PDB file of C-alpha atoms in Angstrom:
ATOM      1  CA  LYS A  30       0.000   0.000   0.000  1.00 70.00           C
ATOM      2  CA  ASP A  31       1.395   3.366  -1.046  1.00 76.00           C
ATOM      3  CA  PHE A  32       0.398   5.122   2.183  1.00 83.00           C
ATOM      4  CA  LEU A  33       2.673   2.752   4.146  1.00 80.00           C
ATOM      5  CA  VAL A  34       5.821   3.425   2.079  1.00 79.00           C
ATOM      6  CA  PRO A  35       6.962   6.401   4.245  1.00 83.00           C
ATOM      7  CA  LEU A  36       6.949   4.049   7.252  1.00 84.00           C
ATOM      8  CA  TYR A  37       9.201   1.433   5.616  1.00 84.00           C
ATOM      9  CA  HIS A  38      12.835   1.164   6.696  1.00 83.00           C
ATOM     10  CA  ARG A  39      15.762  -0.955   5.555  1.00 79.00           C
ATOM     11  CA  TRP A  40      16.132  -3.880   7.921  1.00 74.00           C
ATOM     12  CA  THR A  41      19.917  -3.628   7.752  1.00 71.00           C
ATOM     13  CA  THR A  42      22.617  -1.170   6.820  1.00 68.00           C
ATOM     14  CA  ARG A  43      25.211  -3.930   6.913  1.00 61.00           C
ATOM     15  CA  SER A  44      27.297  -4.411   3.810  1.00 54.00           C
ATOM     16  CA  GLN A  45      25.417  -6.540   1.313  1.00 51.00           C
ATOM     17  CA  SER A  46      28.634  -7.131  -0.631  1.00 49.00           C
ATOM     18  CA  ASN A  47      30.297  -8.882   2.311  1.00 47.00           C
ATOM     19  CA  PHE A  48      28.269 -12.078   2.851  1.00 47.00           C
ATOM     20  CA  ASN A  49      31.091 -13.995   4.553  1.00 49.00           C
ATOM     21  CA  GLY A  50      30.982 -12.265   7.927  1.00 47.00           C
ATOM     22  CA  GLY A  51      32.717  -8.963   8.377  1.00 55.00           C
ATOM     23  CA  ASP A  52      30.161  -6.487   9.631  1.00 65.00           C
ATOM     24  CA  ASP A  53      27.321  -9.003   9.241  1.00 67.00           C
ATOM     25  CA  PRO A  54      27.953 -11.765  11.830  1.00 69.00           C
ATOM     26  CA  LEU A  55      24.402 -13.140  11.575  1.00 70.00           C
ATOM     27  CA  LYS A  56      24.403 -13.035   7.763  1.00 69.00           C
ATOM     28  CA  THR A  57      21.143 -11.069   7.664  1.00 68.00           C
ATOM     29  CA  ALA A  58      22.150  -8.478   5.051  1.00 66.00           C
ATOM     30  CA  ARG A  59      20.901 -10.583   2.184  1.00 68.00           C
ATOM     31  CA  TYR A  60      17.898 -12.447   3.589  1.00 70.00           C
ATOM     32  CA  VAL A  61      14.789 -11.267   5.384  1.00 69.00           C
ATOM     33  CA  PRO A  62      13.975 -13.661   8.255  1.00 73.00           C
ATOM     34  CA  HIS A  63      10.465 -15.051   8.572  1.00 78.00           C
ATOM     35  CA  ILE A  64      10.324 -14.734  12.361  1.00 82.00           C
ATOM     36  CA  LYS A  65       8.549 -11.675  13.717  1.00 85.00           C
ATOM     37  CA  THR A  66      10.702  -9.646  16.114  1.00 86.00           C
ATOM     38  CA  PHE A  67       9.308  -6.641  17.968  1.00 88.00           C
ATOM     39  CA  VAL A  68      11.792  -4.473  19.899  1.00 90.00           C
ATOM     40  CA  GLN A  69      11.416  -1.433  22.147  1.00 91.00           C
ATOM     41  CA  PRO A  70      14.745   0.393  21.775  1.00 88.00           C
ATOM     42  CA  ALA A  71      16.182   2.751  24.376  1.00 83.00           C
ATOM     43  CA  TYR A  72      19.461   4.560  24.900  1.00 67.00           C
ATOM     44  CA  GLY A  73      21.536   4.501  28.054  1.00 59.00           C
ATOM     45  CA  LYS A  74      21.737   7.766  29.943  1.00 58.00           C
ATOM     46  CA  ALA A  75      25.531   7.776  30.129  1.00 56.00           C
ATOM     47  CA  SER A  76      26.276   6.835  26.524  1.00 56.00           C
ATOM     48  CA  MET A  77      24.739   6.404  23.115  1.00 64.00           C
ATOM     49  CA  GLU A  78      25.123   2.628  23.421  1.00 69.00           C
ATOM     50  CA  PRO A  79      21.987   1.045  21.933  1.00 79.00           C
ATOM     51  CA  LEU A  80      19.931  -0.672  24.603  1.00 86.00           C
ATOM     52  CA  ILE A  81      16.753  -2.708  24.383  1.00 90.00           C
ATOM     53  CA  GLU A  82      13.930  -2.202  26.890  1.00 91.00           C
ATOM     54  CA  TRP A  83      12.123  -5.378  25.796  1.00 93.00           C
ATOM     55  CA  ILE A  84      11.980  -7.808  22.902  1.00 93.00           C
ATOM     56  CA  LEU A  85       9.184 -10.071  21.638  1.00 91.00           C
ATOM     57  CA  ILE A  86      10.092 -12.938  19.318  1.00 89.00           C
ATOM     58  CA  THR A  87       7.036 -14.607  17.846  1.00 87.00           C
ATOM     59  CA  SER A  88       5.332 -16.215  14.891  1.00 84.00           C
ATOM     60  CA  HIS A  89       2.410 -13.741  15.063  1.00 77.00           C
ATOM     61  CA  ASN A  90       1.417 -11.656  12.105  1.00 75.00           C
ATOM     62  CA  LEU A  91      -0.034  -8.194  12.622  1.00 74.00           C
ATOM     63  CA  SER A  92      -3.618  -9.255  12.031  1.00 78.00           C
ATOM     64  CA  LYS A  93      -6.886  -9.604  13.898  1.00 81.00           C
ATOM     65  CA  ALA A  94      -6.723 -13.358  13.301  1.00 80.00           C
ATOM     66  CA  ALA A  95      -3.442 -13.634  15.214  1.00 78.00           C
ATOM     67  CA  TRP A  96      -3.927 -11.000  17.936  1.00 79.00           C
ATOM     68  CA  GLY A  97      -7.672 -11.361  18.400  1.00 85.00           C
ATOM     69  CA  GLU A  98     -10.744  -9.186  18.217  1.00 88.00           C
ATOM     70  CA  ILE A  99     -13.340  -8.280  20.843  1.00 89.00           C
ATOM     71  CA  GLN A 100     -16.738  -9.548  19.692  1.00 88.00           C
ATOM     72  CA  ASN A 101     -20.228  -9.853  21.121  1.00 86.00           C
ATOM     73  CA  CYS A 102     -21.022 -13.431  22.081  1.00 81.00           C
ATOM     74  CA  SER A 103     -24.426 -14.535  20.829  1.00 77.00           C
ATOM     75  CA  THR A 104     -24.595 -18.144  22.075  1.00 76.00           C
ATOM     76  CA  GLY A 105     -24.069 -20.239  25.166  1.00 74.00           C
ATOM     77  CA  ARG A 106     -23.495 -19.112  28.747  1.00 75.00           C
ATOM     78  CA  SER A 107     -21.612 -16.003  27.579  1.00 71.00           C
ATOM     79  CA  ALA A 108     -24.470 -14.736  25.351  1.00 74.00           C
ATOM     80  CA  GLY A 109     -24.643 -10.942  25.460  1.00 78.00           C
ATOM     81  CA  ASN A 110     -21.100 -10.598  26.834  1.00 86.00           C
ATOM     82  CA  LYS A 111     -17.979  -9.487  25.009  1.00 88.00           C
ATOM     83  CA  VAL A 112     -15.341 -12.131  24.293  1.00 84.00           C
ATOM     84  CA  LEU A 113     -11.865 -12.120  22.792  1.00 85.00           C
ATOM     85  CA  PHE A 114     -12.014 -14.178  19.591  1.00 84.00           C
ATOM     86  CA  ILE A 115      -8.653 -15.451  18.275  1.00 84.00           C
ATOM     87  CA  ARG A 116      -8.581 -17.425  15.032  1.00 82.00           C
ATOM     88  CA  HIS A 117      -4.886 -18.365  14.968  1.00 80.00           C
ATOM     89  CA  TRP A 118      -3.058 -19.307  18.124  1.00 79.00           C
ATOM     90  CA  GLU A 119       0.641 -18.524  17.869  1.00 81.00           C
ATOM     91  CA  LEU A 120       3.640 -18.775  20.165  1.00 86.00           C
ATOM     92  CA  GLY A 121       5.821 -15.898  21.271  1.00 88.00           C
ATOM     93  CA  VAL A 122       8.544 -15.272  23.838  1.00 91.00           C
ATOM     94  CA  PHE A 123       8.872 -11.944  25.684  1.00 93.00           C
ATOM     95  CA  PHE A 124      12.180 -10.824  27.239  1.00 92.00           C
ATOM     96  CA  SER A 125      12.878  -7.827  29.471  1.00 91.00           C
ATOM     97  CA  PRO A 126      15.464  -7.168  32.199  1.00 88.00           C
ATOM     98  CA  ALA A 127      12.994  -8.657  34.699  1.00 87.00           C
ATOM     99  CA  THR A 128      13.019 -11.893  32.655  1.00 87.00           C
ATOM    100  CA  PHE A 129      16.729 -12.340  33.347  1.00 86.00           C
ATOM    101  CA  ARG A 130      16.688 -11.269  37.028  1.00 81.00           C
ATOM    102  CA  ASN A 131      16.279 -14.798  38.407  1.00 76.00           C
ATOM    103  CA  TYR A 132      19.159 -16.053  36.268  1.00 77.00           C
ATOM    104  CA  PHE A 133      21.545 -13.366  37.548  1.00 75.00           C
ATOM    105  CA  ASP A 134      20.255 -13.639  41.149  1.00 66.00           C
ATOM    106  CA  ARG A 135      21.879 -17.085  41.290  1.00 63.00           C
ATOM    107  CA  SER A 136      25.230 -15.307  41.604  1.00 60.00           C
ATOM    108  CA  ASP A 137      26.515 -13.956  44.922  1.00 51.00           C
ATOM    109  CA  GLU A 138      25.005 -10.512  44.499  1.00 60.00           C
ATOM    110  CA  ASP A 139      21.492  -9.175  44.521  1.00 59.00           C
ATOM    111  CA  VAL A 140      20.519  -7.922  41.052  1.00 64.00           C
ATOM    112  CA  ASP A 141      17.766  -5.456  40.204  1.00 65.00           C
ATOM    113  CA  ASP A 142      16.376  -4.729  36.744  1.00 61.00           C
ATOM    114  CA  GLY A 143      18.405  -1.508  36.486  1.00 65.00           C
ATOM    115  CA  HIS A 144      21.641  -3.504  36.467  1.00 78.00           C
ATOM    116  CA  ILE A 145      20.616  -5.778  33.580  1.00 84.00           C
ATOM    117  CA  CYS A 146      21.066  -4.459  30.049  1.00 84.00           C
ATOM    118  CA  ILE A 147      19.820  -6.078  26.849  1.00 88.00           C
ATOM    119  CA  VAL A 148      21.899  -5.082  23.820  1.00 86.00           C
ATOM    120  CA  PRO A 149      22.024  -6.202  20.176  1.00 86.00           C
ATOM    121  CA  TYR A 150      24.626  -8.833  19.339  1.00 83.00           C
ATOM    122  CA  THR A 151      27.181  -7.353  16.941  1.00 75.00           C
ATOM    123  CA  GLY A 152      29.717 -10.176  16.679  1.00 73.00           C
ATOM    124  CA  LYS A 153      32.427  -7.887  18.007  1.00 69.00           C
ATOM    125  CA  ASN A 154      34.048  -7.842  21.438  1.00 65.00           C
ATOM    126  CA  GLY A 155      30.775  -7.045  23.126  1.00 62.00           C
ATOM    127  CA  PRO A 156      29.330  -3.780  24.327  1.00 62.00           C
ATOM    128  CA  LYS A 157      31.320  -1.207  26.306  1.00 62.00           C
ATOM    129  CA  LEU A 158      28.913  -0.736  29.190  1.00 60.00           C
ATOM    130  CA  ASN A 159      29.386   0.077  32.830  1.00 57.00           C
ATOM    131  CA  ASN A 160      31.076  -2.910  34.545  1.00 58.00           C
ATOM    132  CA  SER A 161      28.434  -2.939  37.294  1.00 55.00           C
ATOM    133  CA  ARG A 162      25.826  -4.121  34.783  1.00 70.00           C
ATOM    134  CA  HIS A 163      24.975  -7.599  33.602  1.00 82.00           C
ATOM    135  CA  VAL A 164      24.775  -7.622  29.813  1.00 84.00           C
ATOM    136  CA  VAL A 165      22.553  -9.896  27.720  1.00 87.00           C
ATOM    137  CA  GLU A 166      23.345  -9.845  23.995  1.00 87.00           C
ATOM    138  CA  VAL A 167      20.458 -10.792  21.699  1.00 88.00           C
ATOM    139  CA  PRO A 168      20.761 -11.490  17.968  1.00 85.00           C
ATOM    140  CA  LEU A 169      18.507  -9.203  15.952  1.00 84.00           C
ATOM    141  CA  PRO A 170      17.665  -9.882  12.310  1.00 80.00           C
ATOM    142  CA  PHE A 171      17.737  -6.108  11.660  1.00 80.00           C
ATOM    143  CA  ASP A 172      19.575  -3.006  12.844  1.00 78.00           C
ATOM    144  CA  LEU A 173      18.247  -1.628  16.118  1.00 80.00           C
ATOM    145  CA  HIS A 174      17.642   1.785  14.555  1.00 78.00           C
ATOM    146  CA  PRO A 175      17.049   1.055  10.859  1.00 80.00           C
ATOM    147  CA  CYS A 176      17.383   3.849   8.325  1.00 83.00           C
ATOM    148  CA  PRO A 177      14.395   4.887   6.204  1.00 85.00           C
ATOM    149  CA  TYR A 178      14.336   4.194   2.490  1.00 84.00           C
ATOM    150  CA  SER A 179      15.690   7.034   0.375  1.00 82.00           C
ATOM    151  CA  ASP A 180      13.600   8.727  -2.303  1.00 82.00           C
ATOM    152  CA  SER A 181      15.485   6.743  -4.959  1.00 82.00           C
ATOM    153  CA  ASP A 182      14.634   3.370  -3.336  1.00 79.00           C
ATOM    154  CA  THR A 183      11.658   1.287  -4.423  1.00 75.00           C
ATOM    155  CA  PRO A 184      10.546  -1.125  -1.687  1.00 75.00           C
ATOM    156  CA  TRP A 185       9.783  -4.586  -3.050  1.00 71.00           C
ATOM    157  CA  SER A 186       6.136  -5.575  -3.117  1.00 70.00           C
ATOM    158  CA  VAL A 187       4.470  -8.803  -4.188  1.00 68.00           C
ATOM    159  CA  ASP A 188       1.928  -6.879  -6.241  1.00 70.00           C
ATOM    160  CA  GLY A 189       4.337  -4.299  -7.662  1.00 68.00           C
ATOM    161  CA  GLU A 190       6.417  -4.309 -10.810  1.00 71.00           C
ATOM    162  CA  ASN A 191      10.153  -4.711 -10.448  1.00 70.00           C
ATOM    163  CA  SER A 192      12.488  -4.754 -13.418  1.00 75.00           C
ATOM    164  CA  THR A 193      15.659  -5.164 -11.333  1.00 75.00           C
ATOM    165  CA  PRO A 194      17.003  -8.748 -11.388  1.00 77.00           C
ATOM    166  CA  ASP A 195      17.349 -10.564  -8.083  1.00 73.00           C
ATOM    167  CA  SER A 196      20.571 -12.302  -7.008  1.00 72.00           C
ATOM    168  CA  PHE A 197      19.670 -15.235  -9.289  1.00 78.00           C
ATOM    169  CA  GLY A 198      19.104 -12.980 -12.320  1.00 80.00           C
ATOM    170  CA  ARG A 199      15.312 -13.439 -12.300  1.00 79.00           C
ATOM    171  CA  ILE A 200      12.922 -10.604 -13.053  1.00 76.00           C
ATOM    172  CA  GLY A 201       9.212 -10.375 -12.211  1.00 65.00           C
ATOM    173  CA  CYS A 202       6.897 -12.721 -10.335  1.00 57.00           C
ATOM    174  CA  TYR A 203       7.968 -16.232  -9.369  1.00 49.00           C
TER     175      TYR A 203
END
C-alpha cells in the first residue's frame, strides 16, 4: 500500500557485498527472516550505546486473526457478553530485564532490573557498558535503529512491478 511506504525502513545497513561475515555476523544483510521480532529500543543515559527495553520474538502476524478481536457473544453461557475471539493461536517469547533477574540472582550478588542491560549482538568484542551491569546480547535480524528508504529506493512488493534482477538474475513474479 502506497500510504505505508513512508513508514518502511531498511532492515539492515550492513554491507550486502560482504556475505562472509565482516560487519554481518548473523548473515542477515541478504535475507529477510520469517520470524517476527518486535523491539522497544532505548538509549543509556551515560552513553549512546543502543539498549533494548524489551523484545518479543514470535510467529504472530499483525492481524486480527493472530492477535484477536473483541466480539459480542451470541450463544451459550456467555451470550450478550464481550469475548476475545482469536482465530490463529501462535507462540511468542517476551524478554525484558525482569526476565533475566532470576538467572543473575543465582550469583553472589542481589541484582535489580536496572543492572541488567539487553543489547544487540554485533559479533564484536561485546558492548562497552558500565562494569556494574549484567549484559545480555540478543541477535537481531535487523539493525536496532534502521534507516528509512531514500527517495530513490523502491521497496519490493508482491503486487508491484520490479524490473531489477534478483541475485539469481530473475525478473518479475515467481
